[in-house]
Amino acid sequence: MASFPPRVNEKEIGKLLLNLVDHTEVVRDLTFAPDGSLILVSASRDKTLRVWDLKDDGNMMKVLRGHQNWVYSCAFSPDSSMLCSVGASKTVFLWNMDKYTMIRKLEGHHHDVVACDFSPDGALLATASYDTRVYIWDPYNGDILMEFGHLFPPPTPIFAGGANDRWVRSVSFSHDGLHIASLADDKMVRFWRIDEDYPVQVAPLSNGLCCAFSTDGSVLAAGTHDGSVYFWATPRQVPSLQHLCRLSIRRVMPTQEVQELPIPSKVLEFLSYRI
């Protein structure tokens, strides 16, 4: 196995640097730790997540076990301390990436959970499910803070757990921390605000499968089953000073520490994304 160089010169562009071989089934997703450590996590149909250190010749550091079925997607928290993984079950898994142990399981969805993404401050976790819903969780205590439904009226758990024609395929947080995009089988892409329970904008999209915001949040890209990629200009809004302060605080303070602050209850609710 070739060593992984700290810098890639022109002669090495396009050259295979590493081949990581250990999964026994299809690899469905990959995510790098945002801290620049070159730690990579892979999610597979073999029911595992594997942690690789690309600075150490691609050494496999850990196997994360807990899923009872295929793992579809995984995402790091912005500070790289936490990993979320979802798959062919109703359960959302949260992992401590310092100790490589499971923190908790989040229960609430009624069908397979297929996508996940953290907010830019790490205080919120969005998950998308075939049950027609996107949930916004507090990853520090497991509370569901918001629900974005893609079918009205909301389906019963039995209907949500079956073929309901509103499977949500993807979810992505904008880097402003205010907006979320979701793709569903009803041929629509939706843009949501975290403080509104209805879409602020919708657009047609057939066969949507995955989506991601540009770094500045001005563009949403969406990929489809038929091999196309579409782009949209996204809803823009100047964040309030209160929201910017909340982002700064929540980047460094988990929910438990926020709740211990000697400040008025309304401010605590705002910092905890409960209003």
mmCIF file of C-alpha atoms in Angstrom:
data_model
loop_
_atom_site.group_PDB
_atom_site.id
_atom_site.type_symbol
_atom_site.label_atom_id
_atom_site.label_comp_id
_atom_site.label_asym_id
_atom_site.label_seq_id
_atom_site.Cartn_x
_atom_site.Cartn_y
_atom_site.Cartn_z
ATOM 1 C CA MET A 1 0.000 0.000 0.000
ATOM 2 C CA ALA A 2 1.400 3.401 -0.978
ATOM 3 C CA SER A 3 2.054 5.956 1.720
ATOM 4 C CA PHE A 4 -0.209 8.996 1.857
ATOM 5 C CA PRO A 5 1.883 12.138 1.186
ATOM 6 C CA PRO A 6 1.340 15.353 3.154
ATOM 7 C CA ARG A 7 1.406 17.301 -0.126
ATOM 8 C CA VAL A 8 0.415 16.289 -3.620
ATOM 9 C CA ASN A 9 2.676 17.619 -6.382
ATOM 10 C CA GLU A 10 1.767 17.862 -10.044
ATOM 11 C CA LYS A 11 3.286 14.485 -10.879
ATOM 12 C CA GLU A 12 0.983 12.794 -8.350
ATOM 13 C CA ILE A 13 -2.243 14.382 -9.590
ATOM 14 C CA GLY A 14 -4.490 11.603 -10.848
ATOM 15 C CA LYS A 15 -2.317 8.923 -9.231
ATOM 16 C CA LEU A 16 -3.922 6.358 -6.947
ATOM 17 C CA LEU A 17 -2.582 7.046 -3.466
ATOM 18 C CA LEU A 18 -4.418 4.509 -1.339
ATOM 19 C CA ASN A 19 -6.754 1.574 -1.733
ATOM 20 C CA LEU A 20 -8.611 0.843 1.497
ATOM 21 C CA VAL A 21 -9.825 -2.741 1.438
ATOM 22 C CA ASP A 22 -11.684 -4.143 4.403
ATOM 23 C CA HIS A 23 -15.441 -3.745 3.915
ATOM 24 C CA THR A 24 -17.216 -6.879 2.762
ATOM 25 C CA GLU A 25 -20.154 -5.117 1.081
ATOM 26 C CA VAL A 26 -20.985 -1.970 -0.885
ATOM 27 C CA VAL A 27 -19.636 1.275 0.606
ATOM 28 C CA ARG A 28 -22.543 3.747 0.645
ATOM 29 C CA ASP A 29 -21.024 6.903 2.115
ATOM 30 C CA LEU A 30 -17.754 8.594 3.086
ATOM 31 C CA THR A 31 -17.050 11.576 5.313
ATOM 32 C CA PHE A 32 -13.838 13.300 6.399
ATOM 33 C CA ALA A 33 -13.401 14.793 9.857
ATOM 34 C CA PRO A 34 -13.740 18.591 9.460
ATOM 35 C CA ASP A 35 -10.714 19.269 11.677
ATOM 36 C CA GLY A 36 -8.241 18.486 8.890
ATOM 37 C CA SER A 37 -6.897 15.376 10.587
ATOM 38 C CA LEU A 38 -7.449 13.228 7.445
ATOM 39 C CA ILE A 39 -9.578 10.837 9.482
ATOM 40 C CA LEU A 40 -12.063 9.198 7.132
ATOM 41 C CA VAL A 41 -15.214 7.263 8.044
ATOM 42 C CA SER A 42 -16.846 4.865 5.590
ATOM 43 C CA ALA A 43 -20.387 3.506 5.853
ATOM 44 C CA SER A 44 -21.265 0.166 4.283
ATOM 45 C CA ARG A 45 -23.949 -2.366 3.620
ATOM 46 C CA ASP A 46 -21.867 -4.759 5.725
ATOM 47 C CA LYS A 47 -23.560 -3.053 8.744
ATOM 48 C CA THR A 48 -20.382 -1.324 9.925
ATOM 49 C CA LEU A 49 -18.615 2.019 9.896
ATOM 50 C CA ARG A 50 -14.847 1.972 9.588
ATOM 51 C CA VAL A 51 -12.468 4.694 10.716
ATOM 52 C CA TRP A 52 -9.323 5.218 8.640
ATOM 53 C CA ASP A 53 -6.248 7.373 9.276
ATOM 54 C CA LEU A 54 -4.971 8.554 5.914
ATOM 55 C CA LYS A 55 -1.889 10.127 7.521
ATOM 56 C CA ASP A 56 -0.895 6.656 8.699
ATOM 57 C CA ASP A 57 -0.919 4.905 5.318
ATOM 58 C CA GLY A 58 -4.679 4.463 5.527
ATOM 59 C CA ASN A 59 -4.522 2.424 8.719
ATOM 60 C CA MET A 60 -7.960 1.269 9.876
ATOM 61 C CA MET A 61 -8.235 2.576 13.415
ATOM 62 C CA LYS A 62 -11.639 1.292 14.475
ATOM 63 C CA VAL A 63 -14.745 -0.585 13.395
ATOM 64 C CA LEU A 64 -17.984 0.899 14.728
ATOM 65 C CA ARG A 65 -20.619 -1.792 15.194
ATOM 66 C CA GLY A 66 -24.223 -1.381 16.242
ATOM 67 C CA HIS A 67 -26.304 -1.225 13.090
ATOM 68 C CA GLN A 68 -28.354 -4.333 12.466
ATOM 69 C CA ASN A 69 -28.732 -3.604 8.756
ATOM 70 C CA TRP A 70 -27.203 -1.559 5.936
ATOM 71 C CA VAL A 71 -25.623 1.769 6.844
ATOM 72 C CA TYR A 72 -26.681 4.446 4.365
ATOM 73 C CA SER A 73 -25.098 7.679 5.504
ATOM 74 C CA CYS A 74 -22.831 9.280 8.097
ATOM 75 C CA ALA A 75 -21.854 12.819 9.068
ATOM 76 C CA PHE A 76 -19.343 14.428 11.436
ATOM 77 C CA SER A 77 -20.244 17.238 13.786
ATOM 78 C CA PRO A 78 -18.364 20.467 12.919
ATOM 79 C CA ASP A 79 -15.854 19.983 15.748
ATOM 80 C CA SER A 80 -15.248 16.337 14.704
ATOM 81 C CA SER A 81 -16.109 15.073 18.185
ATOM 82 C CA MET A 82 -19.339 13.343 17.190
ATOM 83 C CA LEU A 83 -20.463 11.154 14.300
ATOM 84 C CA CYS A 84 -24.033 10.435 13.240
ATOM 85 C CA SER A 85 -24.889 7.336 11.225
ATOM 86 C CA VAL A 86 -28.209 6.169 9.768
ATOM 87 C CA GLY A 87 -29.338 3.193 7.761
ATOM 88 C CA ALA A 88 -31.987 0.603 7.013
ATOM 89 C CA SER A 89 -33.733 0.994 10.365
ATOM 90 C CA LYS A 90 -35.727 3.582 12.307
ATOM 91 C CA THR A 91 -32.790 4.345 14.609
ATOM 92 C CA VAL A 92 -30.266 7.190 14.460
ATOM 93 C CA PHE A 93 -26.841 6.405 15.957
ATOM 94 C CA LEU A 94 -24.535 8.947 17.598
ATOM 95 C CA TRP A 95 -20.877 8.087 18.234
ATOM 96 C CA ASN A 96 -18.158 9.640 20.392
ATOM 97 C CA MET A 97 -15.221 9.986 18.003
ATOM 98 C CA ASP A 98 -12.674 10.568 20.753
ATOM 99 C CA LYS A 99 -13.442 7.230 22.426
ATOM 100 C CA TYR A 100 -15.064 5.473 19.424
ATOM 101 C CA THR A 101 -18.050 4.509 21.547
ATOM 102 C CA MET A 102 -21.772 4.870 21.005
ATOM 103 C CA ILE A 103 -23.243 7.904 22.765
ATOM 104 C CA ARG A 104 -26.918 7.153 22.259
ATOM 105 C CA LYS A 105 -29.570 5.961 19.859
ATOM 106 C CA LEU A 106 -32.248 8.410 18.749
ATOM 107 C CA GLU A 107 -35.701 6.893 18.336
ATOM 108 C CA GLY A 108 -38.678 8.571 16.690
ATOM 109 C CA HIS A 109 -38.748 7.811 12.973
ATOM 110 C CA HIS A 110 -41.223 5.220 11.617
ATOM 111 C CA HIS A 111 -39.223 4.002 8.606
ATOM 112 C CA ASP A 112 -35.632 3.731 7.360
ATOM 113 C CA VAL A 113 -33.489 6.803 8.044
ATOM 114 C CA VAL A 114 -31.429 7.548 4.949
ATOM 115 C CA ALA A 115 -29.619 10.877 5.403
ATOM 116 C CA CYS A 116 -28.228 13.084 8.161
ATOM 117 C CA ASP A 117 -26.463 16.418 8.561
ATOM 118 C CA PHE A 118 -25.305 18.645 11.424
ATOM 119 C CA SER A 119 -25.926 22.375 11.649
ATOM 120 C CA PRO A 120 -22.793 24.540 11.312
ATOM 121 C CA ASP A 121 -22.638 25.103 15.072
ATOM 122 C CA GLY A 122 -23.204 21.407 15.876
ATOM 123 C CA ALA A 123 -26.216 22.186 18.062
ATOM 124 C CA LEU A 124 -28.744 20.606 15.684
ATOM 125 C CA LEU A 125 -28.905 17.345 13.763
ATOM 126 C CA ALA A 126 -31.205 16.850 10.763
ATOM 127 C CA THR A 127 -32.294 13.360 9.697
ATOM 128 C CA ALA A 128 -34.365 12.366 6.663
ATOM 129 C CA SER A 129 -36.525 9.263 6.550
ATOM 130 C CA TYR A 130 -38.793 7.285 4.279
ATOM 131 C CA ASP A 131 -41.528 8.067 6.846
ATOM 132 C CA THR A 132 -42.121 11.413 4.993
ATOM 133 C CA ARG A 133 -40.414 13.452 7.720
ATOM 134 C CA VAL A 134 -37.275 15.390 8.471
ATOM 135 C CA TYR A 135 -36.554 15.610 12.188
ATOM 136 C CA ILE A 136 -34.329 18.194 13.812
ATOM 137 C CA TRP A 137 -32.764 16.800 16.981
ATOM 138 C CA ASP A 138 -30.708 18.144 19.818
ATOM 139 C CA PRO A 139 -27.815 15.665 19.547
ATOM 140 C CA TYR A 140 -26.754 16.333 23.138
ATOM 141 C CA ASN A 141 -29.963 15.067 24.765
ATOM 142 C CA GLY A 142 -31.876 13.317 21.980
ATOM 143 C CA ASP A 143 -34.883 15.665 21.984
ATOM 144 C CA ILE A 144 -36.799 16.249 18.750
ATOM 145 C CA LEU A 145 -36.957 20.025 18.385
ATOM 146 C CA MET A 146 -38.652 20.338 14.986
ATOM 147 C CA GLU A 147 -40.500 18.213 12.462
ATOM 148 C CA PHE A 148 -40.733 19.024 8.760
ATOM 149 C CA GLY A 149 -43.473 16.955 7.173
ATOM 150 C CA HIS A 150 -43.705 16.193 3.451
ATOM 151 C CA LEU A 151 -47.273 14.873 3.545
ATOM 152 C CA PHE A 152 -50.355 16.598 4.962
ATOM 153 C CA PRO A 153 -52.066 15.569 7.086
ATOM 154 C CA PRO A 154 -49.177 13.684 8.732
ATOM 155 C CA PRO A 155 -49.471 9.953 8.037
ATOM 156 C CA THR A 156 -50.118 7.392 10.721
ATOM 157 C CA PRO A 157 -47.093 5.334 11.803
ATOM 158 C CA ILE A 158 -48.377 2.332 9.814
ATOM 159 C CA PHE A 159 -48.764 4.341 6.594
ATOM 160 C CA ALA A 160 -45.488 6.198 7.203
ATOM 161 C CA GLY A 161 -43.714 2.863 7.593
ATOM 162 C CA GLY A 162 -44.749 1.646 4.156
ATOM 163 C CA ALA A 163 -44.709 2.750 0.513
ATOM 164 C CA ASN A 164 -46.196 6.207 0.963
ATOM 165 C CA ASP A 165 -44.896 7.987 -2.201
ATOM 166 C CA ARG A 166 -43.301 10.706 -0.060
ATOM 167 C CA TRP A 167 -40.025 9.079 0.927
ATOM 168 C CA VAL A 168 -37.525 11.774 1.877
ATOM 169 C CA ARG A 169 -34.219 10.956 0.198
ATOM 170 C CA SER A 170 -31.828 13.673 1.358
ATOM 171 C CA VAL A 171 -31.408 16.576 3.754
ATOM 172 C CA SER A 172 -28.741 19.269 3.970
ATOM 173 C CA PHE A 173 -28.054 22.182 6.323
ATOM 174 C CA SER A 174 -27.090 25.528 4.837
ATOM 175 C CA HIS A 175 -23.951 27.117 6.245
ATOM 176 C CA ASP A 176 -25.990 30.032 7.603
ATOM 177 C CA GLY A 177 -27.565 27.642 10.111
ATOM 178 C CA LEU A 178 -31.015 28.977 9.232
ATOM 179 C CA HIS A 179 -32.022 26.977 6.161
ATOM 180 C CA ILE A 180 -32.436 23.289 5.338
ATOM 181 C CA ALA A 181 -33.069 21.626 1.982
ATOM 182 C CA SER A 182 -34.835 18.295 1.491
ATOM 183 C CA LEU A 183 -35.612 16.049 -1.488
ATOM 184 C CA ALA A 184 -38.611 13.728 -1.568
ATOM 185 C CA ASP A 185 -40.241 11.274 -3.942
ATOM 186 C CA ASP A 186 -43.119 13.691 -4.625
ATOM 187 C CA LYS A 187 -40.843 15.344 -7.236
ATOM 188 C CA MET A 188 -40.133 18.394 -5.121
ATOM 189 C CA VAL A 189 -37.139 20.050 -3.499
ATOM 190 C CA ARG A 190 -38.064 22.078 -0.436
ATOM 191 C CA PHE A 191 -36.252 24.879 1.350
ATOM 192 C CA TRP A 192 -37.102 25.286 5.048
ATOM 193 C CA ARG A 193 -36.225 27.755 7.787
ATOM 194 C CA ILE A 194 -35.505 26.252 11.176
ATOM 195 C CA ASP A 195 -38.043 28.588 12.797
ATOM 196 C CA GLU A 196 -40.912 27.846 10.365
ATOM 197 C CA ASP A 197 -42.897 24.613 10.031
ATOM 198 C CA TYR A 198 -43.645 25.073 6.336
ATOM 199 C CA PRO A 199 -41.334 25.414 3.310
ATOM 200 C CA VAL A 200 -40.260 28.936 2.447
ATOM 201 C CA GLN A 201 -39.711 27.858 -1.160
ATOM 202 C CA VAL A 202 -40.288 24.779 -3.329
ATOM 203 C CA ALA A 203 -39.076 23.734 -6.773
ATOM 204 C CA PRO A 204 -39.817 20.770 -9.061
ATOM 205 C CA LEU A 205 -37.319 17.918 -9.204
ATOM 206 C CA SER A 206 -37.912 14.396 -10.465
ATOM 207 C CA ASN A 207 -35.936 11.400 -9.200
ATOM 208 C CA GLY A 208 -34.033 13.428 -6.574
ATOM 209 C CA LEU A 209 -31.491 11.424 -4.616
ATOM 210 C CA CYS A 210 -28.974 13.714 -2.883
ATOM 211 C CA CYS A 211 -28.344 17.410 -2.272
ATOM 212 C CA ALA A 212 -25.702 19.757 -0.876
ATOM 213 C CA PHE A 213 -25.329 23.497 -0.317
ATOM 214 C CA SER A 214 -22.384 25.458 -1.650
ATOM 215 C CA THR A 215 -19.948 26.783 0.953
ATOM 216 C CA ASP A 216 -21.511 30.250 0.958
ATOM 217 C CA GLY A 217 -25.044 28.802 0.945
ATOM 218 C CA SER A 218 -26.065 30.620 -2.238
ATOM 219 C CA VAL A 219 -26.496 27.485 -4.381
ATOM 220 C CA LEU A 220 -28.069 24.091 -3.810
ATOM 221 C CA ALA A 221 -26.918 21.178 -5.977
ATOM 222 C CA ALA A 222 -29.098 18.088 -6.325
ATOM 223 C CA GLY A 223 -28.302 14.775 -7.975
ATOM 224 C CA THR A 224 -30.893 12.464 -9.494
ATOM 225 C CA HIS A 225 -31.355 8.793 -10.324
ATOM 226 C CA ASP A 226 -31.056 9.532 -14.035
ATOM 227 C CA GLY A 227 -27.521 10.892 -13.754
ATOM 228 C CA SER A 228 -28.282 14.635 -13.798
ATOM 229 C CA VAL A 229 -27.205 17.397 -11.415
ATOM 230 C CA TYR A 230 -29.413 20.461 -10.981
ATOM 231 C CA PHE A 231 -28.630 23.778 -9.333
ATOM 232 C CA TRP A 232 -30.830 26.354 -7.620
ATOM 233 C CA ALA A 233 -30.270 29.799 -6.215
ATOM 234 C CA THR A 234 -31.282 29.420 -2.591
ATOM 235 C CA PRO A 235 -33.427 31.658 -0.360
ATOM 236 C CA ARG A 236 -31.153 34.299 1.144
ATOM 237 C CA GLN A 237 -31.638 36.250 4.319
ATOM 238 C CA VAL A 238 -29.277 38.368 6.380
ATOM 239 C CA PRO A 239 -28.944 36.523 9.716
ATOM 240 C CA SER A 240 -29.950 38.503 12.765
ATOM 241 C CA LEU A 241 -27.355 39.538 15.320
ATOM 242 C CA GLN A 242 -29.106 37.248 17.804
ATOM 243 C CA HIS A 243 -28.690 34.253 15.513
ATOM 244 C CA LEU A 244 -25.025 35.023 14.854
ATOM 245 C CA CYS A 245 -24.428 35.242 18.596
ATOM 246 C CA ARG A 246 -26.242 31.929 19.071
ATOM 247 C CA LEU A 247 -24.050 30.279 16.426
ATOM 248 C CA SER A 248 -20.897 31.548 18.146
ATOM 249 C CA ILE A 249 -22.015 30.348 21.563
ATOM 250 C CA ARG A 250 -23.284 26.957 20.440
ATOM 251 C CA ARG A 251 -20.068 26.180 18.548
ATOM 252 C CA VAL A 252 -18.300 25.924 21.896
ATOM 253 C CA MET A 253 -21.081 25.064 24.372
ATOM 254 C CA PRO A 254 -23.191 21.879 24.399
ATOM 255 C CA THR A 255 -26.799 22.012 25.548
ATOM 256 C CA GLN A 256 -26.010 20.944 29.100
ATOM 257 C CA GLU A 257 -23.608 23.853 29.616
ATOM 258 C CA VAL A 258 -26.020 26.328 28.044
ATOM 259 C CA GLN A 259 -28.765 25.267 30.429
ATOM 260 C CA GLU A 260 -26.518 26.045 33.394
ATOM 261 C CA LEU A 261 -25.961 29.662 32.342
ATOM 262 C CA PRO A 262 -27.430 32.254 34.774
ATOM 263 C CA ILE A 263 -29.534 33.981 32.113
ATOM 264 C CA PRO A 264 -33.290 34.549 31.599
ATOM 265 C CA SER A 265 -35.369 31.547 30.549
ATOM 266 C CA LYS A 266 -36.328 33.074 27.196
ATOM 267 C CA VAL A 267 -32.664 33.508 26.305
ATOM 268 C CA LEU A 268 -31.998 29.911 27.342
ATOM 269 C CA GLU A 269 -34.822 28.734 25.078
ATOM 270 C CA PHE A 270 -33.418 30.742 22.179
ATOM 271 C CA LEU A 271 -29.890 29.393 22.670
ATOM 272 C CA SER A 272 -31.344 25.874 22.876
ATOM 273 C CA TYR A 273 -33.280 26.350 19.605
ATOM 274 C CA ARG A 274 -36.594 25.938 21.401
ATOM 275 C CA ILE A 275 -38.067 29.239 20.157
#
